[in-house]
Each structure stands twice: as C-alpha cells, then as structure tokens.
C-alpha angles and dihedrals in degrees: 000000000000129000142166132212109285096031119120125244112210117195108195120222113260099209134041110280096019112122126227116260114227123197135172116235106236098172135018107213099178129077118276095358098312126134148309100078132185106224137185117214124214091261092057098257117136128209142166113237144169104211121230132212091284091066136080136190118232106201118223095240093054097048116107 
C-alpha cells in the first residue's frame, strides 16, 4: 500500500449496514509512501493508522 499527502484512505464497513469511513491523508509517516499515515476524518478527528486489508487508497489524481 502506497499513498501521498492528499490521497483518501477508505476503510470499508465490516458488517452489513456499517458505512465506509473516509479520511484524507495529511502525513505519510512511512518510507516511500508506506504506512503509517496521519489521517483526518470527515468530522475533523485525526488519527495515526496502519490500514488493514479492509482499506483502500484513492489517489488524488483518480478522484472525481
């Protein structure tokens, strides 16, 4: 998994009815774009995370 500042981290819901969590990557803390990432969620909270297999990166240039 590789990301750059400004990409989105999408954590997919794990159970039926649970919504995806979308966060903007505000800092890449790993080497060459690897985790961990500092992210800012839509409600303004920030966290440091290392995404698991239920997550995907939406790169800035592919977002519509």
